[in-house]
Amino acid sequence: MEYYTEDWQRETAERRLKEIMNGNVKWLDLLKRIFPIQIPEICRWTTNTDICEVLNIISQYENTSHMFRPRGGGMDLLGADFAGENGCIELLHGNTTIVKPSSLTFHAVGDDPQWYYFSFETLQLKPSGIYEKLDSNYEELTEISPGEYEDRSVWEFGYGGIEPLPETARLVIRELKGSFVIFGKYSAYNLAGSSDDAYDGRHNRMSEEQFKEYIKRRIIQYKTEE
């Protein structure tokens, strides 16, 4: 029996194309909520209040904004809030990532909004001291209360199975340094194949200006492949 008929393949491709188009329309709508008069070529925010406000706007639609981590990988952004640590905010994505912001910058590169993106620079966070040695620039911890941490294993096993965790306890990730970028989830950048895998943290190996030039080259490549 032939399960994948030509009609099924065509209908699947049409549904996927519609999904991508709708996703990019939502991304543009979110950008217009931030810039209701005119979308600028560049805009920068440096206070945690402004950064959280913008991140919460671009998180208003589900499955629309995708954030790429400094160390690789990505996550759908669900919102942002102030953290218990001084000068830090929380990035909400099903779990919670704690960072110390430096700046959030919007970049309108080219004339296709699916390539418009945000670069999010963070400052160095001092390790919590829970682990004697860290082999990476992040740590997974059990937060007992805001700013109070224990080993991650406490989240899974408690305090030796004797003392229960308080209701405030949760699993958190502290990203100690690095750059993030945020694109529309259905952007060509996010949906690129393995040859241009955005999930390898390449943006964190470039300066802000170098990454912008890289995106300009990607746009040219994308247009020639259409």
PDB file of C-alpha atoms in Angstrom:
ATOM      1  CA  MET A   1       0.000   0.000   0.000  1.00  0.00           C
ATOM      2  CA  GLU A   2       1.337   3.444  -0.938  1.00  0.00           C
ATOM      3  CA  TYR A   3       0.806   5.747   2.021  1.00  0.00           C
ATOM      4  CA  TYR A   4       2.571   8.842   0.672  1.00  0.00           C
ATOM      5  CA  THR A   5       0.652   9.575  -2.515  1.00  0.00           C
ATOM      6  CA  GLU A   6       1.343  12.600  -4.666  1.00  0.00           C
ATOM      7  CA  ASP A   7      -1.887  14.199  -3.414  1.00  0.00           C
ATOM      8  CA  TRP A   8      -0.844  13.635   0.211  1.00  0.00           C
ATOM      9  CA  GLN A   9       2.602  15.092  -0.436  1.00  0.00           C
ATOM     10  CA  ARG A  10       1.138  18.122  -2.201  1.00  0.00           C
ATOM     11  CA  GLU A  11      -1.413  18.759   0.567  1.00  0.00           C
ATOM     12  CA  THR A  12       1.285  18.371   3.235  1.00  0.00           C
ATOM     13  CA  ALA A  13       3.546  20.849   1.440  1.00  0.00           C
ATOM     14  CA  GLU A  14       0.672  23.314   1.062  1.00  0.00           C
ATOM     15  CA  ARG A  15      -0.197  23.064   4.776  1.00  0.00           C
ATOM     16  CA  ARG A  16       3.442  23.595   5.716  1.00  0.00           C
ATOM     17  CA  LEU A  17       3.753  26.623   3.427  1.00  0.00           C
ATOM     18  CA  LYS A  18       0.605  28.119   4.935  1.00  0.00           C
ATOM     19  CA  GLU A  19       1.954  27.483   8.434  1.00  0.00           C
ATOM     20  CA  ILE A  20       5.222  29.251   7.586  1.00  0.00           C
ATOM     21  CA  MET A  21       3.429  32.200   5.994  1.00  0.00           C
ATOM     22  CA  ASN A  22       1.102  32.589   8.983  1.00  0.00           C
ATOM     23  CA  GLY A  23       4.044  32.386  11.373  1.00  0.00           C
ATOM     24  CA  ASN A  24       5.898  35.141   9.548  1.00  0.00           C
ATOM     25  CA  VAL A  25       2.768  37.319   9.472  1.00  0.00           C
ATOM     26  CA  LYS A  26       2.509  36.967  13.265  1.00  0.00           C
ATOM     27  CA  TRP A  27       6.199  37.845  13.657  1.00  0.00           C
ATOM     28  CA  LEU A  28       5.683  41.054  11.665  1.00  0.00           C
ATOM     29  CA  ASP A  29       2.586  41.862  13.708  1.00  0.00           C
ATOM     30  CA  LEU A  30       4.589  41.581  16.926  1.00  0.00           C
ATOM     31  CA  LEU A  31       7.268  43.885  15.521  1.00  0.00           C
ATOM     32  CA  LYS A  32       4.581  46.439  14.644  1.00  0.00           C
ATOM     33  CA  ARG A  33       3.367  46.311  18.249  1.00  0.00           C
ATOM     34  CA  ILE A  34       6.828  47.398  19.343  1.00  0.00           C
ATOM     35  CA  PHE A  35       7.178  49.946  16.514  1.00  0.00           C
ATOM     36  CA  PRO A  36       3.614  51.080  15.695  1.00  0.00           C
ATOM     37  CA  ILE A  37       4.648  54.049  13.528  1.00  0.00           C
ATOM     38  CA  GLN A  38       7.628  52.734  11.558  1.00  0.00           C
ATOM     39  CA  ILE A  39      10.012  49.810  11.945  1.00  0.00           C
ATOM     40  CA  PRO A  40      13.512  51.260  12.321  1.00  0.00           C
ATOM     41  CA  GLU A  41      16.717  49.838  10.935  1.00  0.00           C
ATOM     42  CA  ILE A  42      18.102  49.476  14.440  1.00  0.00           C
ATOM     43  CA  CYS A  43      16.897  50.078  17.996  1.00  0.00           C
ATOM     44  CA  ARG A  44      18.608  49.317  21.298  1.00  0.00           C
ATOM     45  CA  TRP A  45      17.338  48.893  24.869  1.00  0.00           C
ATOM     46  CA  THR A  46      19.644  48.820  27.885  1.00  0.00           C
ATOM     47  CA  THR A  47      17.449  48.769  31.005  1.00  0.00           C
ATOM     48  CA  ASN A  48      16.009  45.543  32.388  1.00  0.00           C
ATOM     49  CA  THR A  49      12.554  47.110  32.486  1.00  0.00           C
ATOM     50  CA  ASP A  50      12.619  47.953  28.778  1.00  0.00           C
ATOM     51  CA  ILE A  51      14.223  44.635  27.844  1.00  0.00           C
ATOM     52  CA  CYS A  52      11.552  42.638  29.689  1.00  0.00           C
ATOM     53  CA  GLU A  53       8.816  44.734  28.130  1.00  0.00           C
ATOM     54  CA  VAL A  54      10.068  44.075  24.588  1.00  0.00           C
ATOM     55  CA  LEU A  55      10.677  40.371  25.225  1.00  0.00           C
ATOM     56  CA  ASN A  56       7.144  40.021  26.579  1.00  0.00           C
ATOM     57  CA  ILE A  57       5.681  41.681  23.499  1.00  0.00           C
ATOM     58  CA  ILE A  58       7.464  39.327  21.098  1.00  0.00           C
ATOM     59  CA  SER A  59       6.269  36.398  23.224  1.00  0.00           C
ATOM     60  CA  GLN A  60       2.568  37.230  22.963  1.00  0.00           C
ATOM     61  CA  TYR A  61       1.914  34.640  20.243  1.00  0.00           C
ATOM     62  CA  GLU A  62       2.745  30.993  20.852  1.00  0.00           C
ATOM     63  CA  ASN A  63       5.214  29.333  18.466  1.00  0.00           C
ATOM     64  CA  THR A  64       6.269  32.645  16.960  1.00  0.00           C
ATOM     65  CA  SER A  65       9.555  33.784  18.589  1.00  0.00           C
ATOM     66  CA  HIS A  66      12.597  31.538  18.835  1.00  0.00           C
ATOM     67  CA  MET A  67      15.699  32.322  20.893  1.00  0.00           C
ATOM     68  CA  PHE A  68      19.110  30.802  20.168  1.00  0.00           C
ATOM     69  CA  ARG A  69      21.431  30.193  23.111  1.00  0.00           C
ATOM     70  CA  PRO A  70      25.115  31.184  23.230  1.00  0.00           C
ATOM     71  CA  ARG A  71      26.190  27.558  23.697  1.00  0.00           C
ATOM     72  CA  GLY A  72      23.964  26.214  20.945  1.00  0.00           C
ATOM     73  CA  GLY A  73      20.403  25.038  20.849  1.00  0.00           C
ATOM     74  CA  GLY A  74      17.282  27.118  21.036  1.00  0.00           C
ATOM     75  CA  MET A  75      13.964  27.608  22.760  1.00  0.00           C
ATOM     76  CA  ASP A  76      10.570  29.147  22.096  1.00  0.00           C
ATOM     77  CA  LEU A  77      10.454  32.327  24.153  1.00  0.00           C
ATOM     78  CA  LEU A  78       7.361  32.564  26.381  1.00  0.00           C
ATOM     79  CA  GLY A  79       8.188  35.731  28.292  1.00  0.00           C
ATOM     80  CA  ALA A  80      10.585  37.496  30.636  1.00  0.00           C
ATOM     81  CA  ASP A  81      10.514  38.793  34.195  1.00  0.00           C
ATOM     82  CA  PHE A  82      12.796  40.196  36.865  1.00  0.00           C
ATOM     83  CA  ALA A  83      14.894  37.613  38.693  1.00  0.00           C
ATOM     84  CA  GLY A  84      15.776  37.277  42.353  1.00  0.00           C
ATOM     85  CA  GLU A  85      19.425  38.023  41.631  1.00  0.00           C
ATOM     86  CA  ASN A  86      20.443  41.662  41.495  1.00  0.00           C
ATOM     87  CA  GLY A  87      20.564  42.988  37.923  1.00  0.00           C
ATOM     88  CA  CYS A  88      19.222  39.765  36.400  1.00  0.00           C
ATOM     89  CA  ILE A  89      16.108  38.746  34.512  1.00  0.00           C
ATOM     90  CA  GLU A  90      14.423  35.423  33.822  1.00  0.00           C
ATOM     91  CA  LEU A  91      13.830  34.101  30.326  1.00  0.00           C
ATOM     92  CA  LEU A  92      10.749  31.886  30.375  1.00  0.00           C
ATOM     93  CA  HIS A  93      10.596  28.971  27.951  1.00  0.00           C
ATOM     94  CA  GLY A  94       8.926  26.083  29.718  1.00  0.00           C
ATOM     95  CA  ASN A  95      11.918  26.159  32.059  1.00  0.00           C
ATOM     96  CA  THR A  96      13.624  29.291  33.386  1.00  0.00           C
ATOM     97  CA  THR A  97      16.972  30.751  32.334  1.00  0.00           C
ATOM     98  CA  ILE A  98      18.585  33.479  34.445  1.00  0.00           C
ATOM     99  CA  VAL A  99      20.826  36.031  32.724  1.00  0.00           C
ATOM    100  CA  LYS A 100      22.330  39.447  33.460  1.00  0.00           C
ATOM    101  CA  PRO A 101      21.413  41.677  30.511  1.00  0.00           C
ATOM    102  CA  SER A 102      23.671  44.215  28.877  1.00  0.00           C
ATOM    103  CA  SER A 103      21.519  45.217  25.901  1.00  0.00           C
ATOM    104  CA  LEU A 104      18.777  44.082  23.549  1.00  0.00           C
ATOM    105  CA  THR A 105      19.070  45.342  19.962  1.00  0.00           C
ATOM    106  CA  PHE A 106      16.630  45.076  17.085  1.00  0.00           C
ATOM    107  CA  HIS A 107      18.076  44.748  13.575  1.00  0.00           C
ATOM    108  CA  ALA A 108      16.027  45.190  10.398  1.00  0.00           C
ATOM    109  CA  VAL A 109      18.299  43.667   7.763  1.00  0.00           C
ATOM    110  CA  GLY A 110      17.091  43.685   4.179  1.00  0.00           C
ATOM    111  CA  ASP A 111      13.472  44.149   3.108  1.00  0.00           C
ATOM    112  CA  ASP A 112      11.978  40.832   4.247  1.00  0.00           C
ATOM    113  CA  PRO A 113      10.768  40.912   7.894  1.00  0.00           C
ATOM    114  CA  GLN A 114      11.439  37.209   8.392  1.00  0.00           C
ATOM    115  CA  TRP A 115      15.130  38.176   8.529  1.00  0.00           C
ATOM    116  CA  TYR A 116      14.574  40.893  11.141  1.00  0.00           C
ATOM    117  CA  TYR A 117      15.997  39.811  14.472  1.00  0.00           C
ATOM    118  CA  PHE A 118      17.069  40.807  17.979  1.00  0.00           C
ATOM    119  CA  SER A 119      20.540  40.382  19.431  1.00  0.00           C
ATOM    120  CA  PHE A 120      20.638  40.018  23.214  1.00  0.00           C
ATOM    121  CA  GLU A 121      23.962  40.629  24.933  1.00  0.00           C
ATOM    122  CA  THR A 122      24.540  39.503  28.511  1.00  0.00           C
ATOM    123  CA  LEU A 123      27.111  40.374  31.151  1.00  0.00           C
ATOM    124  CA  GLN A 124      29.314  37.931  33.052  1.00  0.00           C
ATOM    125  CA  LEU A 125      27.525  36.165  35.903  1.00  0.00           C
ATOM    126  CA  LYS A 126      29.617  34.827  38.741  1.00  0.00           C
ATOM    127  CA  PRO A 127      29.134  31.070  39.255  1.00  0.00           C
ATOM    128  CA  SER A 128      26.865  30.217  42.162  1.00  0.00           C
ATOM    129  CA  GLY A 129      29.590  28.273  43.947  1.00  0.00           C
ATOM    130  CA  ILE A 130      27.416  25.194  44.243  1.00  0.00           C
ATOM    131  CA  TYR A 131      29.699  23.217  41.951  1.00  0.00           C
ATOM    132  CA  GLU A 132      33.429  23.009  42.602  1.00  0.00           C
ATOM    133  CA  LYS A 133      34.248  22.963  38.900  1.00  0.00           C
ATOM    134  CA  LEU A 134      32.294  24.069  35.849  1.00  0.00           C
ATOM    135  CA  ASP A 135      33.239  22.819  32.383  1.00  0.00           C
ATOM    136  CA  SER A 136      30.820  25.149  30.596  1.00  0.00           C
ATOM    137  CA  ASN A 137      29.379  28.660  30.730  1.00  0.00           C
ATOM    138  CA  TYR A 138      26.102  27.635  32.324  1.00  0.00           C
ATOM    139  CA  GLU A 139      24.877  25.738  35.355  1.00  0.00           C
ATOM    140  CA  GLU A 140      21.653  23.909  36.138  1.00  0.00           C
ATOM    141  CA  LEU A 141      20.482  24.429  39.702  1.00  0.00           C
ATOM    142  CA  THR A 142      17.610  23.932  42.075  1.00  0.00           C
ATOM    143  CA  GLU A 143      16.379  27.338  43.185  1.00  0.00           C
ATOM    144  CA  ILE A 144      14.951  27.022  46.694  1.00  0.00           C
ATOM    145  CA  SER A 145      13.848  30.650  46.853  1.00  0.00           C
ATOM    146  CA  PRO A 146      14.828  33.657  44.705  1.00  0.00           C
ATOM    147  CA  GLY A 147      18.628  33.748  44.590  1.00  0.00           C
ATOM    148  CA  GLU A 148      19.072  30.708  46.889  1.00  0.00           C
ATOM    149  CA  TYR A 149      20.484  27.687  45.063  1.00  0.00           C
ATOM    150  CA  GLU A 150      21.251  24.029  45.617  1.00  0.00           C
ATOM    151  CA  ASP A 151      22.622  21.252  43.426  1.00  0.00           C
ATOM    152  CA  ARG A 152      20.375  20.198  40.546  1.00  0.00           C
ATOM    153  CA  SER A 153      20.051  16.750  42.078  1.00  0.00           C
ATOM    154  CA  VAL A 154      18.078  18.261  44.946  1.00  0.00           C
ATOM    155  CA  TRP A 155      15.268  18.952  42.489  1.00  0.00           C
ATOM    156  CA  GLU A 156      15.048  15.271  41.612  1.00  0.00           C
ATOM    157  CA  PHE A 157      15.857  13.630  44.944  1.00  0.00           C
ATOM    158  CA  GLY A 158      15.198  16.284  47.575  1.00  0.00           C
ATOM    159  CA  TYR A 159      17.335  16.655  50.667  1.00  0.00           C
ATOM    160  CA  GLY A 160      18.250  13.020  51.013  1.00  0.00           C
ATOM    161  CA  GLY A 161      14.592  12.082  50.820  1.00  0.00           C
ATOM    162  CA  ILE A 162      13.994  13.502  54.287  1.00  0.00           C
ATOM    163  CA  GLU A 163      13.116  17.191  54.027  1.00  0.00           C
ATOM    164  CA  PRO A 164      10.579  18.121  51.309  1.00  0.00           C
ATOM    165  CA  LEU A 165      11.288  21.036  49.013  1.00  0.00           C
ATOM    166  CA  PRO A 166       9.333  24.242  49.561  1.00  0.00           C
ATOM    167  CA  GLU A 167       6.649  25.251  47.089  1.00  0.00           C
ATOM    168  CA  THR A 168       8.935  28.011  45.806  1.00  0.00           C
ATOM    169  CA  ALA A 169      11.539  25.491  44.591  1.00  0.00           C
ATOM    170  CA  ARG A 170      12.098  25.125  40.854  1.00  0.00           C
ATOM    171  CA  LEU A 171      14.727  24.059  38.342  1.00  0.00           C
ATOM    172  CA  VAL A 172      16.658  26.959  36.766  1.00  0.00           C
ATOM    173  CA  ILE A 173      19.522  27.469  34.332  1.00  0.00           C
ATOM    174  CA  ARG A 174      22.057  30.240  34.873  1.00  0.00           C
ATOM    175  CA  GLU A 175      23.721  31.286  31.613  1.00  0.00           C
ATOM    176  CA  LEU A 176      26.965  32.816  32.847  1.00  0.00           C
ATOM    177  CA  LYS A 177      27.814  34.810  29.715  1.00  0.00           C
ATOM    178  CA  GLY A 178      27.266  35.040  26.001  1.00  0.00           C
ATOM    179  CA  SER A 179      25.053  36.371  23.235  1.00  0.00           C
ATOM    180  CA  PHE A 180      21.556  35.267  22.248  1.00  0.00           C
ATOM    181  CA  VAL A 181      19.664  36.038  19.060  1.00  0.00           C
ATOM    182  CA  ILE A 182      15.903  35.950  18.519  1.00  0.00           C
ATOM    183  CA  PHE A 183      14.265  35.308  15.153  1.00  0.00           C
ATOM    184  CA  GLY A 184      10.771  34.433  14.096  1.00  0.00           C
ATOM    185  CA  LYS A 185      10.213  30.717  14.582  1.00  0.00           C
ATOM    186  CA  TYR A 186       9.225  30.318  10.939  1.00  0.00           C
ATOM    187  CA  SER A 187      12.048  32.459   9.577  1.00  0.00           C
ATOM    188  CA  ALA A 188      14.378  31.112   6.933  1.00  0.00           C
ATOM    189  CA  TYR A 189      17.177  31.420   9.496  1.00  0.00           C
ATOM    190  CA  ASN A 190      15.488  29.021  11.893  1.00  0.00           C
ATOM    191  CA  LEU A 191      14.266  26.608   9.226  1.00  0.00           C
ATOM    192  CA  ALA A 192      17.580  26.289   7.381  1.00  0.00           C
ATOM    193  CA  GLY A 193      18.923  22.796   6.776  1.00  0.00           C
ATOM    194  CA  SER A 194      21.985  21.193   8.314  1.00  0.00           C
ATOM    195  CA  SER A 195      24.382  23.129   6.059  1.00  0.00           C
ATOM    196  CA  ASP A 196      23.379  26.367   7.772  1.00  0.00           C
ATOM    197  CA  ASP A 197      22.352  25.045  11.162  1.00  0.00           C
ATOM    198  CA  ALA A 198      21.528  28.028  13.367  1.00  0.00           C
ATOM    199  CA  TYR A 199      21.571  25.800  16.444  1.00  0.00           C
ATOM    200  CA  ASP A 200      25.359  25.559  16.651  1.00  0.00           C
ATOM    201  CA  GLY A 201      25.705  28.862  18.516  1.00  0.00           C
ATOM    202  CA  ARG A 202      27.511  30.541  15.607  1.00  0.00           C
ATOM    203  CA  HIS A 203      26.123  33.957  16.557  1.00  0.00           C
ATOM    204  CA  ASN A 204      28.061  33.771  19.841  1.00  0.00           C
ATOM    205  CA  ARG A 205      31.331  33.374  17.937  1.00  0.00           C
ATOM    206  CA  MET A 206      30.813  36.652  16.077  1.00  0.00           C
ATOM    207  CA  SER A 207      30.566  40.281  17.079  1.00  0.00           C
ATOM    208  CA  GLU A 208      27.220  41.999  16.636  1.00  0.00           C
ATOM    209  CA  GLU A 209      28.429  43.623  13.403  1.00  0.00           C
ATOM    210  CA  GLN A 210      29.963  40.394  12.080  1.00  0.00           C
ATOM    211  CA  PHE A 211      26.695  38.559  12.617  1.00  0.00           C
ATOM    212  CA  LYS A 212      24.755  41.275  10.812  1.00  0.00           C
ATOM    213  CA  GLU A 213      27.095  40.949   7.822  1.00  0.00           C
ATOM    214  CA  TYR A 214      26.641  37.177   7.977  1.00  0.00           C
ATOM    215  CA  ILE A 215      22.860  37.617   7.837  1.00  0.00           C
ATOM    216  CA  LYS A 216      23.232  39.910   4.809  1.00  0.00           C
ATOM    217  CA  ARG A 217      25.129  37.137   3.022  1.00  0.00           C
ATOM    218  CA  ARG A 218      22.514  34.587   4.043  1.00  0.00           C
ATOM    219  CA  ILE A 219      19.767  36.775   2.592  1.00  0.00           C
ATOM    220  CA  ILE A 220      21.583  36.965  -0.745  1.00  0.00           C
ATOM    221  CA  GLN A 221      22.033  33.200  -0.717  1.00  0.00           C
ATOM    222  CA  TYR A 222      18.374  32.684   0.186  1.00  0.00           C
ATOM    223  CA  LYS A 223      17.168  34.849  -2.689  1.00  0.00           C
ATOM    224  CA  THR A 224      19.308  33.004  -5.236  1.00  0.00           C
ATOM    225  CA  GLU A 225      17.867  29.667  -4.034  1.00  0.00           C
ATOM    226  CA  GLU A 226      14.196  30.698  -4.223  1.00  0.00           C
TER     227      GLU A 226
END
